[in-house]
Amino acid sequence: MKVIENRPSSLQVFEELESEVRSYCRSFPALFAKANGYQLWDVEGKQYIDFFAGAGALNYGHNNMRMKEKLIQYLINDGITHSLDMATKAKEMFLQRFHEVILKPRGMNYKVMFPGPTGTNSVESALKLARKVTGRETVMSFTNAFHGMTIGSLSVSGNKFKRKGAGIPLQNSVTMPFDRYFGDEIDTVSFIERFLEDNGSGVSLPAAIILETVQGEGGLHAASFHWLKRIRDICDRWKILLIVDDIQVGCGRTGTFFSFEPSGIQPDIICLSKSIGGYGLPMALTLIRPEIDIWEPGEHNGTFRGNNLSFVTATEALRYWETDAFSKEIKDKGEKIRHFLHDLVQNHPELEGEVRGRGLIQGIACGVEGMAENICAAAFERGLIIETSGPENEVVKLLPPLIIDEAGLTKGFEILDESIKKCKTSSTE
Amino acid sequence: MKVIENRPSSLQVFEELESEVRSYCRSFPALFAKANGYQLWDVEGKQYIDFFAGAGALNYGHNNMRMKEKLIQYLINDGITHSLDMATKAKEMFLQRFHEVILKPRGMNYKVMFPGPTGTNSVESALKLARKVTGRETVMSFTNAFHGMTIGSLSVSGNKFKRKGAGIPLQNSVTMPFDRYFGDEIDTVSFIERFLEDNGSGVSLPAAIILETVQGEGGLHAASFHWLKRIRDICDRWKILLIVDDIQVGCGRTGTFFSFEPSGIQPDIICLSKSIGGYGLPMALTLIRPEIDIWEPGEHNGTFRGNNLSFVTATEALRYWETDAFSKEIKDKGEKIRHFLHDLVQNHPELEGEVRGRGLIQGIACGVEGMAENICAAAFERGLIIETSGPENEVVKLLPPLIIDEAGLTKGFEILDESIKKCKTSSTE
Amino acid sequence: MKVIENRPSSLQVFEELESEVRSYCRSFPALFAKANGYQLWDVEGKQYIDFFAGAGALNYGHNNMRMKEKLIQYLINDGITHSLDMATKAKEMFLQRFHEVILKPRGMNYKVMFPGPTGTNSVESALKLARKVTGRETVMSFTNAFHGMTIGSLSVSGNKFKRKGAGIPLQNSVTMPFDRYFGDEIDTVSFIERFLEDNGSGVSLPAAIILETVQGEGGLHAASFHWLKRIRDICDRWKILLIVDDIQVGCGRTGTFFSFEPSGIQPDIICLSKSIGGYGLPMALTLIRPEIDIWEPGEHNGTFRGNNLSFVTATEALRYWETDAFSKEIKDKGEKIRHFLHDLVQNHPELEGEVRGRGLIQGIACGVEGMAENICAAAFERGLIIETSGPENEVVKLLPPLIIDEAGLTKGFEILDESIKKCKTSSTE
Amino acid sequence: MKVIENRPSSLQVFEELESEVRSYCRSFPALFAKANGYQLWDVEGKQYIDFFAGAGALNYGHNNMRMKEKLIQYLINDGITHSLDMATKAKEMFLQRFHEVILKPRGMNYKVMFPGPTGTNSVESALKLARKVTGRETVMSFTNAFHGMTIGSLSVSGNKFKRKGAGIPLQNSVTMPFDRYFGDEIDTVSFIERFLEDNGSGVSLPAAIILETVQGEGGLHAASFHWLKRIRDICDRWKILLIVDDIQVGCGRTGTFFSFEPSGIQPDIICLSKSIGGYGLPMALTLIRPEIDIWEPGEHNGTFRGNNLSFVTATEALRYWETDAFSKEIKDKGEKIRHFLHDLVQNHPELEGEVRGRGLIQGIACGVEGMAENICAAAFERGLIIETSGPENEVVKLLPPLIIDEAGLTKGFEILDESIKKCKTSSTE
């Protein structure tokens, strides 16, 4: 994201006391005070539309009323707040409801692991388990994948800048081309098969293949459902575990609770985090096929596995999934976004734009260097929070809360349109 | 911890739906519903004294009243809940208060990094930064260290069972003997020096030395302050960064806010988590000397860095540190525990017991195999939550909330005493 | 290679005293006593034609007369035999002659390193130097590459069986598809470029690309000269060093002294071994562009770098290269082999054969499992020493000494033809 | 070793054509032409006494007459020169004689592996096999160990300069203190035991412990036989394989054929090279206890495993070991050297000298920086070839051929004495 140099004086405390590693406060230089639904307000009362949604952690919007009520009630009652992985009433309710509302209706049979409340914890636990189950060491991941910033997860992520930050060579992983990486003509699955079939390829038989169905950080590349099925076939053929990292695009982001549902596949391990807690509170799950749930007690652990406030809001959030109305609603909004973006690309050929993504994670990849960053910066000035994606920050990424309404979408679209016009003018001056 | 086989039927949901990796619900087989201060209640209304304190995440007790009020008020006002690393009012207040109440009075100058809200995130960020600053790859850690379960942190942890769980060889680290590892006679610092001085030792000049001043998971070994000073000297001599992992024993656990304060040293990087959030909510900090705060924006990140509910309670928690009364109180309680444990060891020579630890993290290492686990199990039956520590679970570890009162301590002591008597009897039957 | 189970009793000593790791004595179960030119004799006087040539170490045949004379004379005169890397008269002569006969006429400017007298030593030295020069860690290698059996070289080799023998994960390397790996239609260079251009690909910028122009062990895949030029371009564009491992296919094997000469490229580092000593004596060279010869004295060393008997025969061997007559002769023989193999493939469609290779390293890849091994075993019974190549031993590999005459070739062809007929009959019985 | 800047013009060819990596030709700047026994002559006819013996590869002296005769006869008869690992008459004879003369009389039962003809090949094969047999990855090695320059061997070597040359982090190894590393008082074996016993030590159970009984490159530290026995006990207790790298100090260097004989231990794997070929020709062996000889055929291989000229001279060399006369002779010479060195140290207290080593590998560690290098340089000027050892080149290392006579020793002693006097004078000027 573009760093805006002239920050308002209101950020002085951060500049003086916080580490240089801070980033979003540079792209969105305001001091935020309140939020509700798809809107935020800064300390000066300025209102912002949110097309960012906590990088996918706020699918149900900010400070969702029903969840808030449950949360306050739980606090007032002195419900357990922190419990490590002891059994609590709040956790029990979440487990039951998750089973009833999500897994059972989908014919999915998975054990639930609480790996620590961040996405990267879930990915690390998935990698460990896959290696334990198979006795193999390599994990296969994809170009432009992003799975997290701790060493295990970073080893299966593609971004050069982030990988370099490790300060050590990242090992035990192999990168393969994602769907359409070499264009529409070349089938990357047969490519992977060739490497696996050939005993001289230098590619070890992996413990697991890990993938995102839509690459949220990597540039909004969406895998076709056919491609996903073929990856599943490869996994079956060589007894490789399939890990779907649904941290950013699960919890309804693409229209179904799990992003892979339309493909018909069942992963061996599923990573969930971000919006699973419902209210934006830290939480993560690792779902495991029962046959491979061969963990020893405590073989992976962590202090904040039992963040019960999350369990309370997460349980409430599941009510969105009791019928398929919410899913349908997301798909409708996704269609609207797609139309809007297609029109944008056609109306502004100078962007050299390409529409990417699926459901409520879509965007425009711009062929002009720096353009996407400029558009997002212009949008922020106009009250729209929206970030870029991709290895060169080349994609304008629309990630509104799933609960956004017509008015919110329309307002966001208008700001985007204006911002693009502004940027085009600037770049031709 | 010992697994109690006949679990009450109330845990059926967990047995059916949760992964085999669950552990504390096996040692403490009850379904917990409420908590306050140093007490918990299960669904059947049974009361428990807490000598475990969320493994150090509940230094201020469960559901602290003042923090709860602030939290509820913040929720009612629609304060920002989730903000990634954007600037929010709640974060600003925490930064200011942390600076004023903690850093400034101690003459400490550190930049604050929010690395993602778990301890292992903080450790991973510290390791990355140390490698970036020095351009070196190896990190030196100690026997029986525990720093976390993601691959980077696990590489500097000692426990064989946990390391094996990685499924890959753990690299870029070297283990050195902690203070008194070979007994009181042998100075382990000169040992380390010998390796560093000798160009043929096979030990690479490390980027950092990472340590806990008291090894919470590793068996309650407490480093002497003199030893800490000499480690700091080694770091100065070879320009090695000193990382103190104060995740479990910081935030007042040993009597001062930072555990290393009495030694007079200043680390280059400090990791904080667990009780920093005050209320048991996920939060972590990495404190960095300004000279080495050379991060690029976003070089380490994560979705839940901005867990504002934690900022609210963390800010309130700092009020405990406005004067030194709290610190004094902790030390007094620590003395009481020490006396109690010394008496225990003397009165029960069959335990072959050794008192270890410092402040409110003390315990008894038992020379008899399985004894510590039996004692903790017997204590749980009697309403005391207490866990073991050490590579063989050989230490009974007392970790009460810092705010525990005289009555709570006394009650806990009584249960422990009874439990030991019970175990002695059983083992001689 | 196929193991013949009923070994003659003459191999009893080997069965009792030598390790199970022995292999060629299983494929060629005879006790050899004498050799000359392209022929060997076993202890019972049976004669064998050599289409194996010491796996490429005997390009000038066995016990070449002129070299033998020089060698005996040197021994009689008490010339230095073993000198580490001290300066000796024999080494001086080799250096001068190699410069005059090989490098200078080809316009090649390289420093000569003596890395220890085996191919894998040369490769290890090349990898070290490339990493030192660039400060990068990854080395890019190709599918079905073979560069040696020590850990550094094995890390850039493709064969699964050999890699597994390491007993540790092999690191700091990345495998890319060799020329025509996905068939004639797909350009593997643009594939590599895509990975290097994309900052999100997960492929690190490598220190070096290492390749064989014809993959001797990997199945006789020959890179086109155009492909080699494009790889050189990639190296130039990203300042990657190009290492050509000419250990098996250099020293004239493909018709020119260096196998890459027809492509017009100049590698940054060249590995030579096998036939460089002329007489089959251990010797290896690493040729280095002067600009990158930044070794510290002794930064890579070894006891047998100064095997002066090799220098004597290697110097004599260079006489073959004083004019281009030898080169021409090799090419003519290569043509003969190509014709013979094409005819074979056409006359025996049941082989599902494909002719591969270049110059005097050519062969037939058989589509029928086990066929190549059967053919080689049948040939051995008929007095022809010939081995298989490829990850499934699917290639019958013709590797006669370069000095073989018309009669030798013809005799070898006849035996091969007979053997194929025999194998076809057996497989249809 | 010290580099002498004003090299004679006779080395011009090397300066122009050879890589900067060359080293001994800088310490010993002469152009050598002939050698016999313990003497060399340069092209100008100047004579040198050899106290270096090809770094241990010339235990039987240069150009030993009996071996030379056998060698020439073999060449004349067109005996097989290069055979990969096919069975040859020369190899059969070596295997039989090695069994009869060396293994059988010592009650040793080992399979013989020919791993490629350099020491580092033997070490790499030993490490691979140990990992395969145990399924473990880590290998334990010692401070100041030297096992070779390829990545596997380098990982278990201690020297910082050499390790850094790898250009990648060296992994899967752990360094432990050699005998007396912390002085005479501290028992390093109990130190290692502590690490292995403690499940929290961070030290993995290793596949193997690899050691030299006298550290030839690392500073002539000699392990006591008691220490070796205790290391063997550790290996037995934890089922760790013991690898003795007898490459430099085997073949009689310390007085017995294997250096560990007086300790009574039997290693699981033994590495031999350097003098095993007898005449200074490249050769190496890996000796393997039959129970662990679980190699697959060809799982480790190499082109020059079958260097038959070495087999011929190696077989002849075994005649030295038919009786114990040679062994006795070496011990007597070792005593002479010890007396001489002790006197030197006493007569020249300014050296701050300490006598180290065993048998015919002894030397003086000098406490004065640069002194050892100066002494060796002065000795070379006076016609004595002698090198330094140790991480700071602080040891003057006497390594004469085992066959040296009284006159040779005396002459060498005189030159050393003169050289020391010269250096003392210079340093006080």
mmCIF file with all atom_site columns, N, CA and C in Angstrom, chain A residues 31 50 60 92 131-132 208 228 254 260 273 291 329 392:
data_model
loop_
_atom_site.group_PDB
_atom_site.id
_atom_site.type_symbol
_atom_site.label_atom_id
_atom_site.label_alt_id
_atom_site.label_comp_id
_atom_site.label_asym_id
_atom_site.label_entity_id
_atom_site.label_seq_id
_atom_site.pdbx_PDB_ins_code
_atom_site.Cartn_x
_atom_site.Cartn_y
_atom_site.Cartn_z
_atom_site.occupancy
_atom_site.B_iso_or_equiv
_atom_site.pdbx_formal_charge
_atom_site.auth_seq_id
_atom_site.auth_comp_id
_atom_site.auth_asym_id
_atom_site.auth_atom_id
_atom_site.pdbx_PDB_model_num
ATOM 1  N N  . LEU A 1 31  ? -7.149  8.507   12.728 1.00 0.00 ? 31  LEU A N  1
ATOM 2  C CA . LEU A 1 31  ? -7.239  7.915   14.056 1.00 0.00 ? 31  LEU A CA 1
ATOM 3  C C  . LEU A 1 31  ? -8.692  7.495   14.254 1.00 0.00 ? 31  LEU A C  1
ATOM 4  N N  . ASP A 1 50  ? -16.302 0.877   4.516  1.00 0.00 ? 50  ASP A N  1
ATOM 5  C CA . ASP A 1 50  ? -15.253 -0.141  4.675  1.00 0.00 ? 50  ASP A CA 1
ATOM 6  C C  . ASP A 1 50  ? -15.322 -1.193  3.569  1.00 0.00 ? 50  ASP A C  1
ATOM 7  N N  . TYR A 1 60  ? -19.063 -10.133 9.042  1.00 0.00 ? 60  TYR A N  1
ATOM 8  C CA . TYR A 1 60  ? -20.391 -9.771  9.542  1.00 0.00 ? 60  TYR A CA 1
ATOM 9  C C  . TYR A 1 60  ? -20.453 -8.294  9.936  1.00 0.00 ? 60  TYR A C  1
ATOM 10 N N  . GLU A 1 92  ? -18.345 -25.538 24.469 1.00 0.00 ? 92  GLU A N  1
ATOM 11 C CA . GLU A 1 92  ? -19.238 -26.650 24.189 1.00 0.00 ? 92  GLU A CA 1
ATOM 12 C C  . GLU A 1 92  ? -20.345 -26.212 23.221 1.00 0.00 ? 92  GLU A C  1
ATOM 13 N N  . ARG A 1 131 ? 2.717   -33.654 8.214  1.00 0.00 ? 131 ARG A N  1
ATOM 14 C CA . ARG A 1 131 ? 4.035   -34.309 8.237  1.00 0.00 ? 131 ARG A CA 1
ATOM 15 C C  . ARG A 1 131 ? 4.020   -35.520 9.158  1.00 0.00 ? 131 ARG A C  1
ATOM 16 N N  . LYS A 1 132 ? 3.319   -35.403 10.259 1.00 0.00 ? 132 LYS A N  1
ATOM 17 C CA . LYS A 1 132 ? 3.236   -36.521 11.200 1.00 0.00 ? 132 LYS A CA 1
ATOM 18 C C  . LYS A 1 132 ? 2.480   -37.700 10.572 1.00 0.00 ? 132 LYS A C  1
ATOM 19 N N  . ALA A 1 208 ? 1.786   -32.851 1.974  1.00 0.00 ? 208 ALA A N  1
ATOM 20 C CA . ALA A 1 208 ? 0.518   -32.166 1.735  1.00 0.00 ? 208 ALA A CA 1
ATOM 21 C C  . ALA A 1 208 ? 0.656   -31.182 0.590  1.00 0.00 ? 208 ALA A C  1
ATOM 22 N N  . LEU A 1 228 ? -9.568  -27.511 -8.910 1.00 0.00 ? 228 LEU A N  1
ATOM 23 C CA . LEU A 1 228 ? -9.557  -28.001 -7.527 1.00 0.00 ? 228 LEU A CA 1
ATOM 24 C C  . LEU A 1 228 ? -9.821  -29.502 -7.473 1.00 0.00 ? 228 LEU A C  1
ATOM 25 N N  . THR A 1 254 ? -16.876 -16.143 -0.452 1.00 0.00 ? 254 THR A N  1
ATOM 26 C CA . THR A 1 254 ? -17.125 -16.352 -1.891 1.00 0.00 ? 254 THR A CA 1
ATOM 27 C C  . THR A 1 254 ? -18.559 -16.779 -2.179 1.00 0.00 ? 254 THR A C  1
ATOM 28 N N  . PHE A 1 260 ? -14.679 -23.942 -1.034 1.00 0.00 ? 260 PHE A N  1
ATOM 29 C CA . PHE A 1 260 ? -14.502 -25.037 -1.991 1.00 0.00 ? 260 PHE A CA 1
ATOM 30 C C  . PHE A 1 260 ? -15.791 -25.813 -2.236 1.00 0.00 ? 260 PHE A C  1
ATOM 31 N N  . SER A 1 273 ? -9.920  -18.998 10.164 1.00 0.00 ? 273 SER A N  1
ATOM 32 C CA . SER A 1 273 ? -9.620  -17.986 11.177 1.00 0.00 ? 273 SER A CA 1
ATOM 33 C C  . SER A 1 273 ? -10.355 -16.720 10.740 1.00 0.00 ? 273 SER A C  1
ATOM 34 N N  . GLU A 1 291 ? -9.914  -39.729 10.565 1.00 0.00 ? 291 GLU A N  1
ATOM 35 C CA . GLU A 1 291 ? -8.929  -40.796 10.368 1.00 0.00 ? 291 GLU A CA 1
ATOM 36 C C  . GLU A 1 291 ? -7.504  -40.318 10.589 1.00 0.00 ? 291 GLU A C  1
ATOM 37 N N  . GLU A 1 329 ? -27.678 -14.084 -0.812 1.00 0.00 ? 329 GLU A N  1
ATOM 38 C CA . GLU A 1 329 ? -27.462 -12.641 -0.730 1.00 0.00 ? 329 GLU A CA 1
ATOM 39 C C  . GLU A 1 329 ? -26.024 -12.261 -1.140 1.00 0.00 ? 329 GLU A C  1
ATOM 40 N N  . GLU A 1 392 ? 2.997   -6.987  -6.616 1.00 0.00 ? 392 GLU A N  1
ATOM 41 C CA . GLU A 1 392 ? 3.415   -5.619  -6.937 1.00 0.00 ? 392 GLU A CA 1
ATOM 42 C C  . GLU A 1 392 ? 2.342   -4.619  -6.515 1.00 0.00 ? 392 GLU A C  1
#
